[in-house]
Amino acid sequence: MTAVRVDARYCGDRPSGQPGRVPSRYRAWAERVAGATPGGRDRTVDALRAAAIAGVVLGHWLVSATVTDPDRPAALHGASPLSTLPALAPVSWLFETLGLFFVAAGYAAARPREATGHGNVRADGRAVLRWLARPSVVRLGVPVLVLAAVWLPGLLVLDLAGAPATTRHLVVSLVTHPLWFLVVYLVLAAAAPPLRRLVCRWGLWSALPAVLAVAAVDAARGGGLPAWVAPVATPIAWSAPYLFGIALAQGRLSRRGGGVLLAGGVAGGALLLRLGYPASAVGVPGDHWSNLDPPSLLALALAAAQLGLFLLVRPWLARLLARPAAWAPVAGLNRAALTVYCWHQSALLLVTFAAVPLGPLPGLLDRPTGSWVVHRLWWLPVFVATLVALCRLFHRPPSRSSARPARDGPARPGAGQESSGRLSRPARDGPARPGAGQESIGPLSGPARDGPGQESSGRLSGPARDGLARRGQESSGRLSRTSSSA
């Protein structure tokens, strides 16, 4: 077995005879993940994506109370602690991170064109279809199909077992509700070429029409919205952070801009609350309307503040993620992000069903009143352990062939590069694949390549070009010997 050498600067090694601060197995794994990550990958965007999914998962677990009927223990229904504990509404601002999801998605949508050196962002309908047919987008549907393959028979079993209708409704609601995000993402992905053109021409002002459309919908909420408004307004609203993600990829958002976004988001949110907007960032039964159905100006203000905070801490975050011990868990979460997103509510349901024979437990199966939130915190490790088990069961890791090119760093030419140093057609049409420890998973990941490690011209660096020439000479020599023997 080959020993893995760990850099003491990154993993906190101490002199011999003293125990390290990080377990040796973890250090070895973290070093392998870091060594397989392309040097030009922007790890801060991966951290932004990881924070977004962690916020959504923890937020759902904290506001999704499953309550049992005292007379019929198998009859479950949903409830929200924000209905009985309205003072906790500001906590929802920390966990409502959907805007960051779309920032990361917009960043990923913008980078492939720039990484391949194409300055022309014009695209027709056939180009959009080709983009949607790419493996990275097709893989988006695989976890959803697996989820359906498990829960459709599961619902049939519940029906045959005589489960109450409220229990079946709770299962359908918790499992399917998070999937709306994927639909909105596909709509924005299909519109990515014209959105890139808008940002190239108008910069950050390209998001203004979406903001104005959201304001118009908010103004009409008092009289009730027609049923068709939410499906149309939701992609329009989330196109604003999506456009900001494209602008971030194009270098149009600086740290100074982060300060403006943070201050503007906080001030705008405070003003909207004074105007009577619901205090909770998520929907609460009993509120006159929800800030997410469709997204309101308060949801956009919250996304702006979160993005501004990210831009302010981005330099510090980049230094932190240069350490393998800090980078490895971020890469691991990005690698399985879509599986985590699809299955996190299933983990909650499995723990809930297992606890039904025990009766109402504090923080589980009881009404969300009093100290319910404190008790629910104790259940979070159980949910996490169950989710990890589900990810191990249903997540498909990247193949060795897809991870191998990244082991030698971003400058190593792949199978789709010609010996002349120019990119071949497969390499031109698609982004560079992430290295081992990450995989491209459609909306939740992407070619976050932003730093050193690639020349802007797309040509190979000197050492990589010389190595490619040597391999070409060796291949030619082997071919000549084979031809002579024949």
Tab-separated table of C-alpha atoms in Angstrom:
chain	number	residue	atom	x	y	z
A	1	MET	CA	0.000	0.000	0.000
A	2	THR	CA	1.335	3.413	-0.921
A	3	ALA	CA	1.643	5.793	1.990
A	4	VAL	CA	-0.038	9.161	1.646
A	5	ARG	CA	2.125	12.051	2.741
A	6	VAL	CA	0.171	14.777	4.515
A	7	ASP	CA	1.331	18.365	4.602
A	8	ALA	CA	1.686	19.471	8.222
A	9	ARG	CA	0.738	23.035	7.328
A	10	TYR	CA	-2.696	21.887	6.194
A	11	CYS	CA	-3.600	19.193	8.674
A	12	GLY	CA	-2.029	20.454	11.831
A	13	ASP	CA	0.654	17.775	12.263
A	14	ARG	CA	2.602	18.007	15.482
A	15	PRO	CA	6.148	16.855	16.150
A	16	SER	CA	6.666	13.120	16.419
A	17	GLY	CA	5.461	11.636	19.680
A	18	GLN	CA	2.493	14.029	19.943
A	19	PRO	CA	-0.966	13.137	18.631
A	20	GLY	CA	-2.238	15.112	15.662
A	21	ARG	CA	-5.321	17.263	15.904
A	22	VAL	CA	-6.988	15.435	12.999
A	23	PRO	CA	-7.302	11.606	12.862
A	24	SER	CA	-4.787	10.096	10.475
A	25	ARG	CA	-7.423	8.345	8.360
A	26	TYR	CA	-9.304	11.591	7.894
A	27	ARG	CA	-6.087	13.422	7.013
A	28	ALA	CA	-5.179	10.795	4.437
A	29	TRP	CA	-8.653	10.949	2.876
A	30	ALA	CA	-8.658	14.758	2.915
A	31	GLU	CA	-5.246	14.838	1.250
A	32	ARG	CA	-6.424	12.480	-1.501
A	33	VAL	CA	-9.501	14.625	-2.144
A	34	ALA	CA	-7.429	17.815	-2.218
A	35	GLY	CA	-4.839	16.246	-4.509
A	36	ALA	CA	-7.555	15.168	-6.946
A	37	THR	CA	-9.140	18.647	-7.092
A	38	PRO	CA	-8.124	20.787	-10.099
A	39	GLY	CA	-5.979	23.696	-9.060
A	40	GLY	CA	-8.158	26.205	-10.916
A	41	ARG	CA	-11.398	25.203	-9.214
A	42	ASP	CA	-13.089	27.964	-7.232
A	43	ARG	CA	-13.668	26.211	-3.931
A	44	THR	CA	-15.566	29.139	-2.462
A	45	VAL	CA	-18.476	28.557	-4.845
A	46	ASP	CA	-18.525	24.907	-3.815
A	47	ALA	CA	-18.667	26.058	-0.194
A	48	LEU	CA	-21.549	28.380	-1.091
A	49	ARG	CA	-23.415	25.428	-2.603
A	50	ALA	CA	-22.676	23.252	0.421
A	51	ALA	CA	-23.943	25.962	2.779
A	52	ALA	CA	-27.103	26.287	0.690
A	53	ILE	CA	-27.961	22.600	0.852
A	54	ALA	CA	-27.070	22.362	4.541
A	55	GLY	CA	-29.355	25.306	5.278
A	56	VAL	CA	-32.280	23.815	3.360
A	57	VAL	CA	-31.897	20.365	4.915
A	58	LEU	CA	-31.586	21.632	8.493
A	59	GLY	CA	-34.374	24.141	7.929
A	60	HIS	CA	-36.766	21.457	6.698
A	61	TRP	CA	-35.948	19.213	9.638
A	62	LEU	CA	-36.576	22.051	12.099
A	63	VAL	CA	-39.917	23.235	10.677
A	64	SER	CA	-41.377	19.867	9.606
A	65	ALA	CA	-43.142	18.588	12.701
A	66	THR	CA	-44.932	15.234	12.338
A	67	VAL	CA	-47.682	14.912	14.928
A	68	THR	CA	-49.495	11.704	15.849
A	69	ASP	CA	-53.175	11.466	16.740
A	70	PRO	CA	-53.577	10.365	20.396
A	71	ASP	CA	-56.550	8.177	19.480
A	72	ARG	CA	-54.962	6.712	16.341
A	73	PRO	CA	-51.162	6.564	16.661
A	74	ALA	CA	-50.745	5.639	12.990
A	75	ALA	CA	-52.554	8.807	11.872
A	76	LEU	CA	-49.870	11.438	11.300
A	77	HIS	CA	-50.201	15.005	10.124
A	78	GLY	CA	-47.823	17.860	9.577
A	79	ALA	CA	-47.433	20.989	11.683
A	80	SER	CA	-45.048	23.922	11.881
A	81	PRO	CA	-43.395	25.188	15.056
A	82	LEU	CA	-43.507	28.660	13.520
A	83	SER	CA	-47.303	28.605	13.924
A	84	THR	CA	-47.179	28.022	17.678
A	85	LEU	CA	-43.839	29.760	18.305
A	86	PRO	CA	-43.924	32.876	16.053
A	87	ALA	CA	-40.994	34.440	17.920
A	88	LEU	CA	-38.747	31.922	16.141
A	89	ALA	CA	-39.489	33.473	12.721
A	90	PRO	CA	-36.086	35.248	12.499
A	91	VAL	CA	-34.381	31.844	12.793
A	92	SER	CA	-35.869	30.969	9.393
A	93	TRP	CA	-33.716	33.703	7.836
A	94	LEU	CA	-30.628	31.604	8.551
A	95	PHE	CA	-31.943	28.420	6.954
A	96	GLU	CA	-33.795	29.811	3.945
A	97	THR	CA	-30.847	29.555	1.539
A	98	LEU	CA	-32.591	28.802	-1.759
A	99	GLY	CA	-31.264	32.043	-3.224
A	100	LEU	CA	-27.704	30.762	-2.751
A	101	PHE	CA	-28.663	27.598	-4.626
A	102	PHE	CA	-29.560	29.654	-7.667
A	103	VAL	CA	-26.462	31.837	-7.360
A	104	ALA	CA	-24.332	28.684	-7.540
A	105	ALA	CA	-26.444	27.372	-10.425
A	106	GLY	CA	-26.007	30.620	-12.362
A	107	TYR	CA	-22.274	30.533	-11.740
A	108	ALA	CA	-22.084	26.975	-13.099
A	109	ALA	CA	-24.157	27.943	-16.145
A	110	ALA	CA	-21.792	30.794	-17.010
A	111	ARG	CA	-18.428	29.151	-16.514
A	112	PRO	CA	-18.381	26.499	-19.281
A	113	ARG	CA	-18.490	29.064	-22.083
A	114	GLU	CA	-15.699	31.105	-20.534
A	115	ALA	CA	-13.529	28.120	-19.588
A	116	THR	CA	-13.470	26.910	-23.181
A	117	GLY	CA	-12.479	30.294	-24.525
A	118	HIS	CA	-15.648	31.058	-26.464
A	119	GLY	CA	-16.404	34.733	-26.303
A	120	ASN	CA	-19.586	34.455	-28.358
A	121	VAL	CA	-22.558	33.683	-26.137
A	122	ARG	CA	-25.101	33.446	-28.951
A	123	ALA	CA	-27.145	30.264	-28.883
A	124	ASP	CA	-30.208	28.938	-30.686
A	125	GLY	CA	-32.883	26.480	-29.618
A	126	ARG	CA	-30.869	23.489	-30.776
A	127	ALA	CA	-27.957	24.568	-28.580
A	128	VAL	CA	-30.291	24.681	-25.577
A	129	LEU	CA	-31.538	21.165	-26.353
A	130	ARG	CA	-27.976	19.925	-26.705
A	131	TRP	CA	-27.142	21.456	-23.344
A	132	LEU	CA	-30.137	19.801	-21.691
A	133	ALA	CA	-29.113	16.458	-23.220
A	134	ARG	CA	-25.652	16.570	-21.689
A	135	PRO	CA	-24.860	13.813	-19.156
A	136	SER	CA	-24.538	16.312	-16.305
A	137	VAL	CA	-28.147	17.389	-16.844
A	138	VAL	CA	-29.456	13.918	-17.632
A	139	ARG	CA	-27.988	12.725	-14.337
A	140	LEU	CA	-30.308	15.195	-12.668
A	141	GLY	CA	-33.219	12.857	-13.258
A	142	VAL	CA	-31.578	9.689	-11.953
A	143	PRO	CA	-31.948	10.432	-8.193
A	144	VAL	CA	-35.530	11.563	-8.792
A	145	LEU	CA	-36.362	8.328	-10.621
A	146	VAL	CA	-34.756	6.291	-7.846
A	147	LEU	CA	-36.776	8.246	-5.278
A	148	ALA	CA	-39.967	7.531	-7.219
A	149	ALA	CA	-39.037	3.849	-7.600
A	150	VAL	CA	-38.816	3.556	-3.808
A	151	TRP	CA	-41.747	5.670	-2.664
A	152	LEU	CA	-44.396	4.725	-5.235
A	153	PRO	CA	-44.365	1.087	-4.050
A	154	GLY	CA	-44.023	2.425	-0.511
A	155	LEU	CA	-47.252	4.382	-0.856
A	156	LEU	CA	-48.939	1.274	-2.232
A	157	VAL	CA	-47.783	-0.696	0.807
A	158	LEU	CA	-49.126	2.025	3.118
A	159	ASP	CA	-52.456	1.911	1.300
A	160	LEU	CA	-52.675	-1.885	1.503
A	161	ALA	CA	-51.731	-1.781	5.183
A	162	GLY	CA	-54.633	0.566	5.866
A	163	ALA	CA	-52.571	3.641	6.728
A	164	PRO	CA	-54.792	6.673	7.341
A	165	ALA	CA	-55.186	9.177	4.533
A	166	THR	CA	-53.481	11.879	6.604
A	167	THR	CA	-50.351	9.723	6.883
A	168	ARG	CA	-50.233	9.082	3.144
A	169	HIS	CA	-50.758	12.774	2.457
A	170	LEU	CA	-47.894	13.638	4.823
A	171	VAL	CA	-45.554	11.234	3.006
A	172	VAL	CA	-46.427	12.636	-0.413
A	173	SER	CA	-46.034	16.226	0.808
A	174	LEU	CA	-42.663	15.756	2.503
A	175	VAL	CA	-41.154	13.672	-0.317
A	176	THR	CA	-42.333	15.651	-3.320
A	177	HIS	CA	-42.374	19.233	-2.074
A	178	PRO	CA	-38.578	19.810	-2.343
A	179	LEU	CA	-38.602	18.659	-5.983
A	180	TRP	CA	-40.083	21.934	-7.246
A	181	PHE	CA	-36.566	23.363	-7.087
A	182	LEU	CA	-35.401	20.979	-9.820
A	183	VAL	CA	-38.230	22.080	-12.127
A	184	VAL	CA	-37.329	25.740	-11.679
A	185	TYR	CA	-33.678	24.935	-12.263
A	186	LEU	CA	-34.431	23.210	-15.567
A	187	VAL	CA	-36.437	26.238	-16.712
A	188	LEU	CA	-33.545	28.572	-15.895
A	189	ALA	CA	-31.021	26.170	-17.422
A	190	ALA	CA	-32.970	26.209	-20.678
A	191	ALA	CA	-32.935	30.014	-20.567
A	192	ALA	CA	-29.225	30.215	-19.686
A	193	PRO	CA	-27.967	31.403	-23.126
A	194	PRO	CA	-30.205	34.503	-23.312
A	195	LEU	CA	-29.600	35.175	-19.611
A	196	ARG	CA	-25.864	35.165	-20.257
A	197	ARG	CA	-26.403	37.647	-23.078
A	198	LEU	CA	-28.364	39.905	-20.737
A	199	VAL	CA	-25.587	39.922	-18.151
A	200	CYS	CA	-22.923	40.510	-20.804
A	201	ARG	CA	-24.807	43.563	-22.061
A	202	TRP	CA	-26.433	45.030	-18.948
A	203	GLY	CA	-24.425	43.627	-16.063
A	204	LEU	CA	-26.179	43.565	-12.696
A	205	TRP	CA	-29.008	45.712	-14.083
A	206	SER	CA	-30.209	42.613	-15.957
A	207	ALA	CA	-31.884	41.437	-12.725
A	208	LEU	CA	-34.017	44.586	-12.441
A	209	PRO	CA	-36.956	43.333	-14.597
A	210	ALA	CA	-37.255	40.222	-12.409
A	211	VAL	CA	-37.268	42.347	-9.256
A	212	LEU	CA	-39.944	44.613	-10.704
A	213	ALA	CA	-42.049	41.581	-11.669
A	214	VAL	CA	-41.817	40.274	-8.105
A	215	ALA	CA	-42.853	43.689	-6.792
A	216	ALA	CA	-45.898	43.657	-9.090
A	217	VAL	CA	-46.926	40.225	-7.825
A	218	ASP	CA	-46.503	41.359	-4.229
A	219	ALA	CA	-48.701	44.373	-4.890
A	220	ALA	CA	-51.464	42.070	-6.157
A	221	ARG	CA	-51.341	39.612	-3.243
A	222	GLY	CA	-53.931	41.498	-1.212
A	223	GLY	CA	-56.733	40.529	-3.559
A	224	GLY	CA	-55.578	36.935	-3.962
A	225	LEU	CA	-53.471	35.552	-6.796
A	226	PRO	CA	-54.801	33.365	-9.610
A	227	ALA	CA	-53.562	29.776	-9.559
A	228	TRP	CA	-51.366	30.272	-12.638
A	229	VAL	CA	-49.349	33.135	-11.140
A	230	ALA	CA	-47.138	31.086	-8.790
A	231	PRO	CA	-45.793	28.660	-11.454
A	232	VAL	CA	-44.966	31.590	-13.740
A	233	ALA	CA	-43.665	33.996	-11.105
A	234	THR	CA	-41.412	31.489	-9.309
A	235	PRO	CA	-38.837	31.023	-12.133
A	236	ILE	CA	-38.924	34.763	-12.825
A	237	ALA	CA	-38.187	35.569	-9.183
A	238	TRP	CA	-35.330	33.074	-8.838
A	239	SER	CA	-33.828	34.290	-12.100
A	240	ALA	CA	-32.561	37.324	-10.136
A	241	PRO	CA	-30.046	35.368	-8.001
A	242	TYR	CA	-29.355	33.172	-11.034
A	243	LEU	CA	-28.317	36.275	-12.985
A	244	PHE	CA	-26.156	37.377	-10.073
A	245	GLY	CA	-24.458	33.982	-10.207
A	246	ILE	CA	-23.657	34.558	-13.879
A	247	ALA	CA	-22.346	38.011	-13.003
A	248	LEU	CA	-20.194	36.480	-10.276
A	249	ALA	CA	-18.671	34.072	-12.798
A	250	GLN	CA	-17.938	36.981	-15.125
A	251	GLY	CA	-16.103	38.881	-12.383
A	252	ARG	CA	-18.741	41.597	-12.027
A	253	LEU	CA	-19.205	41.168	-8.247
A	254	SER	CA	-16.410	42.359	-5.976
A	255	ARG	CA	-15.978	42.388	-2.235
A	256	ARG	CA	-17.076	46.018	-2.200
A	257	GLY	CA	-20.216	44.982	-4.025
A	258	GLY	CA	-20.766	42.407	-1.299
A	259	GLY	CA	-20.925	45.177	1.278
A	260	VAL	CA	-23.536	46.999	-0.811
A	261	LEU	CA	-25.618	43.820	-1.225
A	262	LEU	CA	-25.461	43.005	2.477
A	263	ALA	CA	-26.434	46.513	3.566
A	264	GLY	CA	-29.122	46.808	0.898
A	265	GLY	CA	-30.571	43.374	1.669
A	266	VAL	CA	-30.753	44.056	5.405
A	267	ALA	CA	-32.216	47.538	4.977
A	268	GLY	CA	-34.670	46.382	2.322
A	269	GLY	CA	-35.778	43.424	4.428
A	270	ALA	CA	-36.329	45.635	7.461
A	271	LEU	CA	-38.409	48.044	5.385
A	272	LEU	CA	-40.523	45.222	3.968
A	273	LEU	CA	-41.204	43.874	7.448
A	274	ARG	CA	-42.362	47.351	8.472
A	275	LEU	CA	-44.714	47.324	5.479
A	276	GLY	CA	-46.404	44.167	6.748
A	277	TYR	CA	-44.583	41.310	5.032
A	278	PRO	CA	-44.670	38.016	6.982
A	279	ALA	CA	-41.664	37.735	9.288
A	280	SER	CA	-40.976	34.106	8.440
A	281	ALA	CA	-38.881	33.416	5.358
A	282	VAL	CA	-40.855	30.204	4.765
A	283	GLY	CA	-44.545	29.500	4.566
A	284	VAL	CA	-46.420	29.262	7.874
A	285	PRO	CA	-49.971	27.917	8.192
A	286	GLY	CA	-52.225	30.768	9.177
A	287	ASP	CA	-50.194	33.584	7.590
A	288	HIS	CA	-52.041	35.678	5.039
A	289	TRP	CA	-49.443	34.692	2.431
A	290	SER	CA	-46.042	33.045	2.087
A	291	ASN	CA	-42.721	34.655	1.176
A	292	LEU	CA	-41.898	31.604	-0.968
A	293	ASP	CA	-45.127	30.861	-2.845
A	294	PRO	CA	-44.275	32.647	-5.065
A	295	PRO	CA	-41.033	34.288	-3.847
A	296	SER	CA	-41.567	37.797	-2.541
A	297	LEU	CA	-39.325	40.836	-2.342
A	298	LEU	CA	-38.374	39.717	1.163
A	299	ALA	CA	-37.025	36.432	-0.246
A	300	LEU	CA	-34.913	38.393	-2.758
A	301	ALA	CA	-33.694	40.778	-0.060
A	302	LEU	CA	-32.644	37.802	2.045
A	303	ALA	CA	-30.807	36.263	-0.928
A	304	ALA	CA	-29.028	39.568	-1.573
A	305	ALA	CA	-27.895	39.830	2.053
A	306	GLN	CA	-26.621	36.251	2.075
A	307	LEU	CA	-24.745	36.744	-1.194
A	308	GLY	CA	-23.242	39.977	0.130
A	309	LEU	CA	-22.007	38.212	3.238
A	310	PHE	CA	-20.456	35.498	1.087
A	311	LEU	CA	-18.586	38.073	-1.007
A	312	LEU	CA	-17.243	39.762	2.112
A	313	VAL	CA	-15.842	36.547	3.598
A	314	ARG	CA	-14.794	35.020	0.277
A	315	PRO	CA	-11.039	35.811	0.569
A	316	TRP	CA	-10.899	34.336	4.066
A	317	LEU	CA	-12.959	31.347	2.894
A	318	ALA	CA	-10.538	30.723	0.017
A	319	ARG	CA	-7.616	30.577	2.442
A	320	LEU	CA	-9.492	28.232	4.741
A	321	LEU	CA	-10.478	25.867	1.927
A	322	ALA	CA	-6.871	25.642	0.794
A	323	ARG	CA	-6.465	23.256	3.725
A	324	PRO	CA	-7.428	19.703	2.781
A	325	ALA	CA	-9.009	19.090	6.196
A	326	ALA	CA	-11.466	21.939	5.579
A	327	TRP	CA	-11.966	21.323	1.864
A	328	ALA	CA	-12.683	17.572	1.940
A	329	PRO	CA	-16.130	17.707	3.645
A	330	VAL	CA	-17.197	20.523	1.309
A	331	ALA	CA	-16.172	18.425	-1.683
A	332	GLY	CA	-17.920	15.378	-0.256
A	333	LEU	CA	-21.187	17.227	0.252
A	334	ASN	CA	-21.026	18.670	-3.259
A	335	ARG	CA	-20.379	15.194	-4.607
A	336	ALA	CA	-23.630	13.848	-3.132
A	337	ALA	CA	-25.602	17.099	-3.024
A	338	LEU	CA	-28.494	16.014	-5.230
A	339	THR	CA	-28.878	12.710	-3.387
A	340	VAL	CA	-28.864	14.566	-0.065
A	341	TYR	CA	-31.453	17.001	-1.366
A	342	CYS	CA	-33.790	14.302	-2.655
A	343	TRP	CA	-33.597	12.012	0.370
A	344	HIS	CA	-33.362	14.284	3.408
A	345	GLN	CA	-37.099	14.290	4.081
A	346	SER	CA	-37.174	10.515	3.604
A	347	ALA	CA	-34.689	10.257	6.460
A	348	LEU	CA	-37.094	12.258	8.631
A	349	LEU	CA	-39.979	9.969	7.678
A	350	LEU	CA	-38.053	6.753	8.372
A	351	VAL	CA	-37.100	7.920	11.863
A	352	THR	CA	-40.688	9.017	12.462
A	353	PHE	CA	-42.169	5.684	11.385
A	354	ALA	CA	-39.679	3.799	13.561
A	355	ALA	CA	-40.769	5.855	16.584
A	356	VAL	CA	-44.546	5.416	16.101
A	357	PRO	CA	-44.762	2.276	18.319
A	358	LEU	CA	-43.057	4.231	21.129
A	359	GLY	CA	-45.693	6.952	21.149
A	360	PRO	CA	-45.074	10.700	21.142
A	361	LEU	CA	-41.480	11.505	22.037
A	362	PRO	CA	-40.182	14.986	22.880
A	363	GLY	CA	-39.306	16.634	19.583
A	364	LEU	CA	-40.798	13.789	17.564
A	365	LEU	CA	-44.476	12.940	17.052
A	366	ASP	CA	-45.563	15.532	19.645
A	367	ARG	CA	-47.074	18.960	19.092
A	368	PRO	CA	-44.504	21.695	18.327
A	369	THR	CA	-45.050	23.786	21.438
A	370	GLY	CA	-42.957	24.919	24.369
A	371	SER	CA	-39.479	23.361	24.262
A	372	TRP	CA	-40.168	21.375	21.092
A	373	VAL	CA	-37.384	23.051	19.105
A	374	VAL	CA	-34.805	22.274	21.803
A	375	HIS	CA	-35.922	18.637	21.825
A	376	ARG	CA	-35.858	18.499	18.024
A	377	LEU	CA	-32.179	19.518	18.071
A	378	TRP	CA	-31.385	16.250	19.857
A	379	TRP	CA	-32.938	14.324	16.963
A	380	LEU	CA	-30.810	16.004	14.305
A	381	PRO	CA	-27.881	13.547	14.691
A	382	VAL	CA	-30.335	10.669	14.214
A	383	PHE	CA	-31.652	12.278	11.026
A	384	VAL	CA	-28.098	12.854	9.804
A	385	ALA	CA	-27.082	9.241	10.454
A	386	THR	CA	-30.179	7.989	8.608
A	387	LEU	CA	-29.510	10.333	5.691
A	388	VAL	CA	-25.895	9.151	5.477
A	389	ALA	CA	-27.138	5.560	5.299
A	390	LEU	CA	-29.581	6.475	2.517
A	391	CYS	CA	-26.848	8.262	0.573
A	392	ARG	CA	-24.571	5.242	0.868
A	393	LEU	CA	-27.398	3.094	-0.457
A	394	PHE	CA	-28.632	5.273	-3.312
A	395	HIS	CA	-25.763	7.579	-4.290
A	396	ARG	CA	-23.786	6.523	-7.351
A	397	PRO	CA	-20.154	7.626	-6.984
A	398	PRO	CA	-18.244	8.918	-10.023
A	399	SER	CA	-16.492	6.335	-12.153
A	400	ARG	CA	-12.729	5.938	-11.975
A	401	SER	CA	-12.393	7.000	-15.587
A	402	SER	CA	-14.135	10.290	-14.943
A	403	ALA	CA	-11.945	11.099	-11.959
A	404	ARG	CA	-8.588	9.966	-13.358
A	405	PRO	CA	-7.708	13.021	-15.515
A	406	ALA	CA	-7.950	15.353	-12.535
A	407	ARG	CA	-5.300	13.521	-10.500
A	408	ASP	CA	-2.468	15.225	-12.349
A	409	GLY	CA	-3.927	18.689	-11.932
A	410	PRO	CA	-5.840	20.984	-14.225
A	411	ALA	CA	-3.023	21.417	-16.722
A	412	ARG	CA	-2.920	17.772	-17.722
A	413	PRO	CA	-4.492	17.194	-21.149
A	414	GLY	CA	-7.401	14.789	-21.260
A	415	ALA	CA	-8.465	12.255	-23.794
A	416	GLY	CA	-10.252	14.909	-25.770
A	417	GLN	CA	-7.185	17.086	-26.419
A	418	GLU	CA	-5.030	16.965	-29.497
A	419	SER	CA	-1.274	16.804	-29.405
A	420	SER	CA	-1.098	20.278	-30.901
A	421	GLY	CA	-2.396	21.702	-27.622
A	422	ARG	CA	-5.765	22.728	-29.017
A	423	LEU	CA	-8.950	21.417	-27.511
A	424	SER	CA	-10.786	18.768	-29.500
A	425	ARG	CA	-14.522	18.922	-30.019
A	426	PRO	CA	-15.591	17.049	-26.868
A	427	ALA	CA	-13.398	19.272	-24.735
A	428	ARG	CA	-14.679	22.417	-26.440
A	429	ASP	CA	-18.347	21.561	-26.017
A	430	GLY	CA	-18.263	20.615	-22.352
A	431	PRO	CA	-16.770	21.917	-19.152
A	432	ALA	CA	-13.855	20.302	-17.435
A	433	ARG	CA	-15.007	17.556	-15.120
A	434	PRO	CA	-14.471	17.992	-11.410
A	435	GLY	CA	-11.848	15.782	-9.830
A	436	ALA	CA	-12.263	12.875	-7.496
A	437	GLY	CA	-14.147	13.854	-4.394
A	438	GLN	CA	-16.674	15.779	-6.457
A	439	GLU	CA	-18.904	14.984	-9.378
A	440	SER	CA	-20.903	17.137	-11.692
A	441	ILE	CA	-24.485	16.940	-10.530
A	442	GLY	CA	-26.337	19.358	-12.696
A	443	PRO	CA	-27.731	22.303	-10.763
A	444	LEU	CA	-25.835	21.695	-7.585
A	445	SER	CA	-22.370	21.606	-9.018
A	446	GLY	CA	-20.463	22.870	-11.966
A	447	PRO	CA	-17.085	23.804	-13.374
A	448	ALA	CA	-16.164	26.342	-10.732
A	449	ARG	CA	-12.855	27.093	-12.381
A	450	ASP	CA	-11.743	30.576	-11.568
A	451	GLY	CA	-8.190	30.667	-10.324
A	452	PRO	CA	-4.727	29.717	-11.495
A	453	GLY	CA	-4.083	26.399	-13.119
A	454	GLN	CA	-5.437	27.163	-16.595
A	455	GLU	CA	-4.299	29.703	-19.114
A	456	SER	CA	-6.981	31.983	-20.391
A	457	SER	CA	-6.103	31.128	-23.964
A	458	GLY	CA	-6.976	27.478	-23.396
A	459	ARG	CA	-3.497	26.327	-24.495
A	460	LEU	CA	-1.456	23.842	-22.524
A	461	SER	CA	1.239	25.106	-20.214
A	462	GLY	CA	4.879	24.323	-20.924
A	463	PRO	CA	5.328	21.230	-18.705
A	464	ALA	CA	2.036	19.743	-19.787
A	465	ARG	CA	2.844	20.367	-23.456
A	466	ASP	CA	6.261	18.755	-23.110
A	467	GLY	CA	4.769	15.760	-21.314
A	468	LEU	CA	2.162	15.374	-24.049
A	469	ALA	CA	4.887	15.483	-26.703
A	470	ARG	CA	6.868	12.782	-24.902
A	471	ARG	CA	3.796	10.567	-24.681
A	472	GLY	CA	3.161	11.131	-28.384
A	473	GLN	CA	6.731	10.120	-29.229
A	474	GLU	CA	6.446	6.979	-27.099
A	475	SER	CA	3.156	6.089	-28.781
A	476	SER	CA	4.719	6.632	-32.213
A	477	GLY	CA	7.648	4.400	-31.246
A	478	ARG	CA	5.366	1.610	-30.116
A	479	LEU	CA	3.330	1.908	-33.316
A	480	SER	CA	6.486	1.724	-35.452
A	481	ARG	CA	7.697	-1.422	-33.645
A	482	THR	CA	4.297	-3.019	-34.039
A	483	SER	CA	4.209	-2.218	-37.759
A	484	SER	CA	7.730	-3.617	-38.237
A	485	SER	CA	6.885	-6.885	-36.476
A	486	ALA	CA	3.738	-7.210	-38.586
